[in-house]
Protein backbone atom coordinates (compact mmCIF):
# COMPACT_ATOMS: atom_id res chain seq x y z
CA MET A 1 11.06 22.19 -21.58
CA LYS A 2 9.83 25.75 -21.00
CA LYS A 3 12.40 28.31 -19.83
CA MET A 4 10.32 29.17 -16.76
CA LYS A 5 10.43 25.51 -15.69
CA LEU A 6 14.20 25.18 -16.19
CA PRO A 7 15.36 26.70 -12.84
CA LYS A 8 12.96 24.47 -10.90
CA THR A 9 14.09 21.40 -12.85
CA ILE A 10 17.77 22.19 -12.26
CA ALA A 11 17.07 22.62 -8.54
CA ILE A 12 15.28 19.25 -8.38
CA ILE A 13 18.15 17.53 -10.20
CA LEU A 14 20.78 19.07 -7.91
CA ILE A 15 18.82 18.15 -4.77
CA CYS A 16 18.46 14.54 -5.89
CA VAL A 17 22.12 14.33 -6.92
CA LEU A 18 23.13 15.58 -3.47
CA ILE A 19 20.88 12.95 -1.88
CA ASP A 20 22.48 10.33 -4.11
CA ILE A 21 25.98 11.38 -3.05
CA ALA A 22 24.94 11.46 0.61
CA LEU A 23 23.42 7.97 0.46
CA HIS A 24 26.54 6.56 -1.17
CA SER A 25 28.64 8.19 1.55
CA ILE A 26 26.42 6.75 4.30
CA THR A 27 26.52 3.27 2.76
CA SER A 28 30.25 3.35 1.97
CA ALA A 29 30.75 0.21 4.06
CA TYR A 30 28.89 -1.66 1.30
CA SER A 31 31.04 -0.24 -1.48
CA THR A 32 31.53 -2.48 -4.52
CA MET A 33 34.84 -0.84 -5.45
CA PRO A 34 37.50 -3.47 -6.33
CA GLU A 35 40.65 -3.70 -4.19
CA ASN A 36 43.05 -2.76 -7.00
CA PRO A 37 40.95 -0.76 -9.47
CA ASN A 38 42.25 0.03 -12.94
CA TYR A 39 40.99 3.59 -13.24
CA SER A 40 40.34 5.30 -16.54
CA LYS A 41 42.67 8.12 -17.58
CA LEU A 42 39.94 10.64 -16.81
CA ALA A 43 39.36 9.23 -13.31
CA ALA A 44 43.09 9.18 -12.63
CA LEU A 45 43.28 12.81 -13.72
CA VAL A 46 40.33 14.37 -11.86
CA GLY A 47 39.63 11.83 -9.10
CA THR A 48 36.90 9.29 -8.42
CA GLU A 49 34.71 11.70 -6.45
CA ILE A 50 34.47 14.15 -9.35
CA ILE A 51 33.75 11.30 -11.79
CA ALA A 52 30.97 10.00 -9.53
CA THR A 53 29.47 13.50 -9.28
CA LEU A 54 29.67 14.08 -13.04
CA TRP A 55 28.01 10.71 -13.64
CA ALA A 56 25.20 11.52 -11.22
CA LEU A 57 24.57 14.86 -12.92
CA LEU A 58 24.53 13.14 -16.32
CA ALA A 59 22.25 10.27 -15.27
CA PHE A 60 19.75 12.38 -13.33
CA SER A 61 19.64 15.09 -15.99
CA GLY A 62 18.99 12.45 -18.64
CA ALA A 63 16.22 10.91 -16.54
CA ALA A 64 14.60 14.32 -16.04
CA CYS A 65 14.66 15.11 -19.77
CA VAL A 66 13.10 11.73 -20.53
CA PHE A 67 10.31 12.38 -18.03
CA TYR A 68 9.34 15.64 -19.70
CA ARG A 69 9.36 13.97 -23.11
CA LEU A 70 7.23 11.05 -21.92
CA GLN A 71 4.89 12.69 -19.43
CA THR A 72 1.97 13.02 -21.86
CA SER A 73 2.00 9.27 -22.51
CA ILE A 74 2.23 8.21 -18.84
CA PRO A 75 -1.18 7.30 -17.35
CA GLY A 76 -2.66 9.51 -14.65
CA VAL A 77 -2.19 13.15 -13.73
CA GLY A 78 0.21 15.02 -11.48
CA LEU A 79 1.74 12.89 -8.74
CA SER A 80 0.59 9.57 -10.22
CA LYS A 81 2.75 10.20 -13.30
CA GLY A 82 5.79 10.79 -11.12
CA LEU A 83 5.13 7.69 -9.04
CA ARG A 84 4.90 5.57 -12.17
CA TYR A 85 8.00 7.04 -13.79
CA GLY A 86 10.02 7.05 -10.59
CA THR A 87 9.14 3.42 -9.88
CA ALA A 88 9.97 2.35 -13.44
CA ILE A 89 13.40 3.95 -13.57
CA SER A 90 14.36 3.02 -9.98
CA LEU A 91 13.55 -0.64 -10.70
CA LEU A 92 15.57 -0.46 -13.91
CA TRP A 93 18.64 0.96 -12.17
CA LEU A 94 18.37 -1.31 -9.12
CA PHE A 95 18.16 -4.52 -11.14
CA ALA A 96 20.94 -3.33 -13.45
CA MET A 97 23.17 -2.93 -10.41
CA LEU A 98 22.51 -6.49 -9.29
CA GLU A 99 24.23 -7.90 -12.38
CA GLY A 100 27.50 -7.04 -10.67
CA VAL A 101 27.12 -10.08 -8.41
CA ALA A 102 27.83 -12.41 -11.34
CA LEU A 103 30.10 -10.08 -13.30
CA PHE A 104 32.48 -9.07 -10.52
CA GLY A 105 31.83 -11.56 -7.73
CA ASN A 106 30.46 -8.92 -5.36
CA GLU A 107 28.13 -9.78 -2.47
CA ILE A 108 24.46 -9.37 -3.37
CA ILE A 109 23.80 -7.27 -0.24
CA ASN A 110 26.52 -4.83 -1.32
CA GLU A 111 25.12 -4.50 -4.84
CA PHE A 112 21.59 -4.11 -3.46
CA VAL A 113 22.51 -1.37 -0.98
CA VAL A 114 24.57 0.53 -3.56
CA GLY A 115 21.74 0.13 -6.06
CA LEU A 116 19.23 1.51 -3.56
CA SER A 117 21.46 4.55 -3.09
CA ASP A 118 20.75 5.42 -6.73
CA ALA A 119 17.19 4.08 -6.91
CA ILE A 120 15.82 6.09 -3.98
CA PRO A 121 16.88 9.57 -5.20
CA VAL A 122 15.86 8.90 -8.81
CA PHE A 123 12.43 7.76 -7.57
CA LEU A 124 12.19 10.95 -5.53
CA MET A 125 13.15 12.97 -8.59
CA GLY A 126 10.31 11.45 -10.59
CA VAL A 127 7.88 12.47 -7.86
CA LEU A 128 9.25 16.02 -7.56
CA LEU A 129 9.23 16.55 -11.32
CA SER A 130 5.60 15.48 -11.51
CA LEU A 131 4.67 17.94 -8.76
CA SER A 132 6.20 20.74 -10.83
CA THR A 133 4.01 19.84 -13.81
CA PRO A 134 0.52 21.36 -14.25
CA LYS A 135 -2.12 18.83 -13.18
CA ASN A 136 -4.42 19.77 -16.04
CA ARG A 137 -1.82 18.99 -18.69
CA LYS A 138 -3.47 16.90 -21.37
CA GLY A 139 -1.84 13.87 -22.91
CA PHE A 140 -2.76 10.91 -25.03
CA GLU A 141 -6.03 9.15 -24.30
CA LEU A 142 -4.59 5.85 -23.15
CA LYS A 143 -6.46 2.61 -22.69
CA LEU A 144 -5.25 0.74 -19.63
CA LEU A 145 -3.94 -2.75 -20.25
CA THR A 146 -6.03 -5.71 -19.16
CA ARG A 147 -4.61 -8.32 -16.78
CA ASN A 148 -3.98 -10.74 -19.65
CA GLN A 149 -2.23 -8.02 -21.63
CA LYS A 150 0.00 -7.21 -18.65
CA ILE A 151 0.95 -10.88 -18.29
CA LEU A 152 1.72 -11.03 -22.01
CA VAL A 153 3.90 -7.92 -21.85
CA VAL A 154 5.98 -9.24 -18.95
CA CYS A 155 6.34 -12.70 -20.51
CA VAL A 156 7.35 -11.33 -23.92
CA PHE A 157 9.96 -8.94 -22.56
CA THR A 158 11.31 -11.65 -20.26
CA GLY A 159 11.57 -14.18 -23.08
CA VAL A 160 13.12 -11.84 -25.62
CA PHE A 161 15.64 -10.39 -23.16
CA PHE A 162 16.57 -13.84 -21.85
CA ILE A 163 17.12 -15.39 -25.28
CA GLY A 164 18.94 -12.36 -26.67
CA ARG A 165 21.19 -11.95 -23.66
CA TYR A 166 22.18 -15.61 -23.65
CA ILE A 167 23.13 -15.42 -27.30
CA ALA A 168 25.33 -12.46 -26.35
CA TYR A 169 26.75 -14.37 -23.37
CA VAL A 170 27.60 -17.55 -25.27
CA THR A 171 29.09 -15.77 -28.28
CA GLY A 172 31.19 -13.52 -26.07
CA MET A 173 29.68 -10.28 -27.38
CA ILE A 174 29.48 -9.04 -23.78
CA GLN A 175 31.05 -10.07 -20.49
CA SER A 176 28.90 -12.29 -18.30
CA GLY A 177 28.94 -14.70 -15.40
CA HIS A 178 27.09 -17.48 -17.21
CA GLN A 179 30.03 -19.85 -16.63
CA THR A 180 31.27 -18.74 -13.21
CA SER A 181 27.79 -18.05 -11.75
CA PRO A 182 25.36 -19.90 -14.05
CA LEU A 183 22.37 -20.06 -11.69
CA TYR A 184 22.55 -16.42 -10.60
CA THR A 185 23.12 -15.23 -14.17
CA CYS A 186 20.08 -17.18 -15.36
CA LEU A 187 17.90 -15.83 -12.55
CA TRP A 188 19.10 -12.24 -12.98
CA THR A 189 18.53 -12.31 -16.74
CA LEU A 190 14.96 -13.55 -16.27
CA LEU A 191 14.21 -10.95 -13.59
CA MET A 192 15.80 -8.13 -15.58
CA GLY A 193 13.60 -8.96 -18.56
CA ALA A 194 10.54 -9.06 -16.31
CA CYS A 195 11.57 -5.72 -14.78
CA ILE A 196 11.64 -4.13 -18.23
CA GLY A 197 8.16 -5.50 -18.87
CA VAL A 198 6.89 -4.06 -15.59
CA ALA A 199 8.43 -0.68 -16.46
CA CYS A 200 6.60 -0.76 -19.79
CA ILE A 201 3.30 -1.45 -18.00
CA LEU A 202 3.91 1.37 -15.51
CA LEU A 203 4.53 3.86 -18.30
CA GLY A 204 1.40 2.85 -20.20
CA ASN A 205 0.98 1.83 -23.80
CA PRO A 206 1.28 4.84 -26.12
CA GLY A 207 0.91 2.35 -28.95
CA ASN A 208 -2.86 2.69 -28.70
CA ALA A 209 -2.54 6.41 -29.46
CA LEU A 210 0.59 6.30 -31.62
CA SER A 211 1.79 3.92 -34.30
CA LEU A 212 3.49 0.73 -33.14
CA LYS A 213 6.77 2.08 -34.49
CA ARG A 214 6.56 5.39 -32.60
CA GLY A 215 5.46 3.63 -29.44
CA ALA A 216 8.44 1.29 -29.66
CA LEU A 217 10.83 4.18 -30.20
CA ARG A 218 9.44 6.12 -27.24
CA PHE A 219 9.88 3.20 -24.87
CA SER A 220 12.98 1.40 -26.17
CA ILE A 221 15.04 4.40 -27.31
CA LEU A 222 13.78 7.23 -25.13
CA PHE A 223 12.93 5.66 -21.77
CA PHE A 224 15.02 2.50 -21.76
CA GLY A 225 17.84 3.58 -24.07
CA VAL A 226 18.66 6.92 -22.47
CA ASN A 227 18.31 5.74 -18.87
CA TRP A 228 20.15 2.47 -19.54
CA ALA A 229 23.00 4.21 -21.34
CA THR A 230 23.51 6.92 -18.73
CA PHE A 231 23.44 4.37 -15.91
CA LEU A 232 25.95 2.02 -17.56
CA ALA A 233 28.19 4.96 -18.51
CA PHE A 234 29.54 4.98 -14.95
CA MET A 235 31.80 1.98 -15.60
CA PRO A 236 33.80 3.35 -18.59
CA LEU A 237 33.93 6.78 -16.96
CA LEU A 238 35.55 5.38 -13.83
CA PHE A 239 37.38 2.27 -15.00
CA SER A 240 39.59 1.39 -17.94
CA GLY A 241 38.67 -1.37 -20.39
CA PHE A 242 34.87 -1.13 -20.28
CA ILE A 243 34.04 1.11 -23.24
CA ILE A 244 33.51 -1.60 -25.86
CA ASP A 245 31.63 -3.92 -23.48
CA VAL A 246 29.29 -1.18 -22.25
CA MET A 247 28.60 0.10 -25.76
CA SER A 248 27.83 -3.47 -26.86
CA ARG A 249 25.44 -3.91 -23.94
CA ILE A 250 23.62 -0.69 -24.70
CA ILE A 251 23.17 -1.51 -28.39
CA ILE A 252 22.19 -5.14 -27.82
CA ASP A 253 19.76 -4.39 -24.99
CA ILE A 254 18.04 -1.54 -26.84
CA PHE A 255 17.60 -3.86 -29.82
CA LEU A 256 16.13 -6.58 -27.59
CA VAL A 257 13.74 -4.17 -25.87
CA THR A 258 12.61 -2.83 -29.25
CA ILE A 259 11.88 -6.37 -30.47
CA GLY A 260 10.10 -7.10 -27.20
CA TYR A 261 7.87 -4.05 -27.58
CA TYR A 262 6.96 -4.92 -31.15
CA LEU A 263 5.99 -8.46 -30.15
CA ALA A 264 4.15 -7.43 -26.98
CA PHE A 265 1.99 -4.77 -28.63
CA ASN A 266 1.59 -6.23 -32.10
CA PRO A 267 -2.19 -6.18 -32.71
CA LYS A 268 -1.91 -9.56 -34.42
CA ILE A 269 -0.84 -11.18 -31.13
CA GLU A 270 -3.69 -11.75 -28.67
CA ILE A 271 -4.30 -13.93 -25.63
């Protein structure tokens, strides 16, 4: 990131963080906070409001850095890049939030509204960041995916994520609601995998300009890994007892997304 762009980027991040905080304040009636929360030592020391603000700064800053790293491989120019990136990350965060219905027994409307409070400002940030980028900036010459290729991508990511997650559920590697809310857990896992596939389509396929390995690393580690990790970091920052579970989720899910990318864009697999 160029130094001359840094002040503008910081301003965009701060504006979107303030919008995020405002939306959460407006929708406080839909809060998913448990009745008797077991706060982390840090949250007990500095307060929940400061933790929430620090998380927002971390998550939005991470998302902004990822955008600048990926912008040359996102199809389109100017605003279209921001719309694609903003849509991809907002879908990722929104669907991630909905897992709380099965994990914690929260109402789906509450999880959806709280998720939107994060999804809307991060979508806006993607748009604003793209408007601050020169329209004539050159990137990779990307070939758009055909309809059959898009279907394959979504199906592969859905299948890999579903199978991998259920192995993690059954073996107890991560907490889940597969026993208490089996139908919802099954549906959410399928939709989350499909969401990751859609995000991959929105961000293009740098694999046709880069090696399969580099393309997989850009999507699974850079886009998914960073944005997934910063989003999930909220739980261990605010509550006690979530560090191991969240770290396990991050590692397992990044691995699954990497496998999904390799299978989806392997030149030996055609439909």
